[in-house]
Amino acid sequence: MTFIITSEVDNAHPPPTASAELTSADTAARHVAAGCLQDGSVGRVGLEIEAHCIDLADPGRRPSWDELTATIAGLPPLPGGSRVTVEPGGAVELSGPPLPGPLAAIDAMAADRAVLRTAFADAGFGLLLLGADPLRPPQRVNPGARYGAMEAFFEASDTGAAGAAMMTSTASVQVNLDAGPSDGWAGRVRLAHALGPTMIAIAANSPLLNGQFCGWQSARQRVWSQLDSARCGPILGASGDDPVSEWARYALKAPVMLVNHCEADAEPVTEWVPFADWADGRVLLGGRRPTEADLDYHLTTLFPPVRPRRWLEIRYLDSVPDTIWPAVVFTLTTLLDDPGAAAVATEATAPVATAWDRAAQLGLGDRHLRSAAHRCVLTAAERAPAELEESMRQLVRSVEEGRCPADDFSDRVIDHGIALAVSQLAQGEL
């Protein structure tokens, strides 16, 4: 498992460097498979948390790139070792290093978030933990060439609105876990997917988008579902027995989004070109065949809910409040890493293992998802350390009441209006 542990603003997706040319799709598939999952034990946890940056004096305004980078440049060293980056729409992301177990990862992330909140508050900004920006229309502030090329690709693919919302209006809590022993990969990856709808229902926290209630508890998940499934859908096929091969097939079928010549020059691919076609020489992009570095970069433009990166990158959780994200992280990690809890989760989630859209729309309002969620969080709560008792208690109570964080935010918006609700939450007022 590899994480960058510096705290700085830089290019989160460096351009390809010189590497071997790929001579066929078969060669490309072998390259993807070789880097898919890393055989080993389980136990390490890495966290990434995104928060929308809010101007507390004017919640409807997006802080500029210069304002964001100046604030981050003034940060002191982060005690937990997180890296700080800025998403296309100005959301600020903390990416923590892999640490032994969920409690260590949670403690480190909480410490870094405290430093970040203070620095941004001193600059007049708040950090809003919601799965989707509820107030501001999509707008890109990060000038990176990658993101301009992504915009052009989405426009050419007739998903411009969803692509813009995905890039500039969504935020998540991401959990990174060891792949585990190779003889258990199939079951582990299947469970990571099967848990998706239940965990989406538990963590749904984006009932508004662009100033309006959207009819979904997780507008974030709704936005992702509107993008092409070849790039953003689950990677597993019908059986899920060979996640390595399935990831290789997924990657080669997915269309190439951009050709990255250098850090400041990313050329969008505005026609549908599966990477396999480029590798086989049926299409030349940028006047050439791809290299291994091009393929590695292509993998960073694929956004399935569970992405193999030697470890498992679990991407389906909305960003949720500080009071419960530790419990959500602990629950997901425990259900995958603890064998007894994993057995319970496998049985509990089986009836709703593919209910992605239902989970995003109804959250815990669906009785089957609520039943699965109840068993899962109780199983995790039985194993929670004392340090997480309060956060787990709040999560268990919410699930028992059939409420997800979106319900609480919706109530606040109805009582106070969107702008005041946003400002309050961005300042940590609950």
PDB file of C-alpha atoms in Angstrom, residues 190-199 335 342-355 368-369 371-373 375-376:
ATOM      1  CA  ARG A 190     -17.174  -9.281  -3.423  1.00  0.00           C
ATOM      2  CA  LEU A 191     -17.948  -8.202   0.129  1.00  0.00           C
ATOM      3  CA  ALA A 192     -16.515  -4.710  -0.446  1.00  0.00           C
ATOM      4  CA  HIS A 193     -19.018  -4.369  -3.302  1.00  0.00           C
ATOM      5  CA  ALA A 194     -21.913  -6.045  -1.481  1.00  0.00           C
ATOM      6  CA  LEU A 195     -21.486  -3.623   1.423  1.00  0.00           C
ATOM      7  CA  GLY A 196     -21.782  -0.662  -0.955  1.00  0.00           C
ATOM      8  CA  PRO A 197     -25.560  -0.120  -0.954  1.00  0.00           C
ATOM      9  CA  THR A 198     -25.871  -0.654   2.806  1.00  0.00           C
ATOM     10  CA  MET A 199     -23.013   1.729   3.594  1.00  0.00           C
ATOM     11  CA  LEU A 335     -16.983  -5.560   8.450  1.00  0.00           C
ATOM     12  CA  ALA A 342     -17.372 -10.165   7.684  1.00  0.00           C
ATOM     13  CA  ALA A 343     -19.444 -13.349   7.949  1.00  0.00           C
ATOM     14  CA  VAL A 344     -22.337 -11.390   9.462  1.00  0.00           C
ATOM     15  CA  ALA A 345     -22.024  -8.664   6.838  1.00  0.00           C
ATOM     16  CA  THR A 346     -22.001 -11.172   3.989  1.00  0.00           C
ATOM     17  CA  GLU A 347     -25.282 -12.651   5.167  1.00  0.00           C
ATOM     18  CA  ALA A 348     -26.888  -9.329   6.126  1.00  0.00           C
ATOM     19  CA  THR A 349     -26.134  -7.537   2.855  1.00  0.00           C
ATOM     20  CA  ALA A 350     -26.955 -10.374   0.446  1.00  0.00           C
ATOM     21  CA  PRO A 351     -30.574  -9.250  -0.180  1.00  0.00           C
ATOM     22  CA  VAL A 352     -29.474  -5.679  -1.031  1.00  0.00           C
ATOM     23  CA  ALA A 353     -26.031  -6.265  -2.517  1.00  0.00           C
ATOM     24  CA  THR A 354     -26.923  -4.621  -5.838  1.00  0.00           C
ATOM     25  CA  ALA A 355     -29.403  -1.977  -4.623  1.00  0.00           C
ATOM     26  CA  HIS A 368     -34.399  -4.022   3.571  1.00  0.00           C
ATOM     27  CA  LEU A 369     -31.450  -1.640   3.620  1.00  0.00           C
ATOM     28  CA  SER A 371     -32.403  -4.165   8.298  1.00  0.00           C
ATOM     29  CA  ALA A 372     -28.996  -4.837   6.773  1.00  0.00           C
ATOM     30  CA  ALA A 373     -27.617  -1.587   8.184  1.00  0.00           C
ATOM     31  CA  ARG A 375     -27.178  -5.777  11.757  1.00  0.00           C
ATOM     32  CA  CYS A 376     -23.966  -4.330  10.348  1.00  0.00           C
TER      33      CYS A 376
END
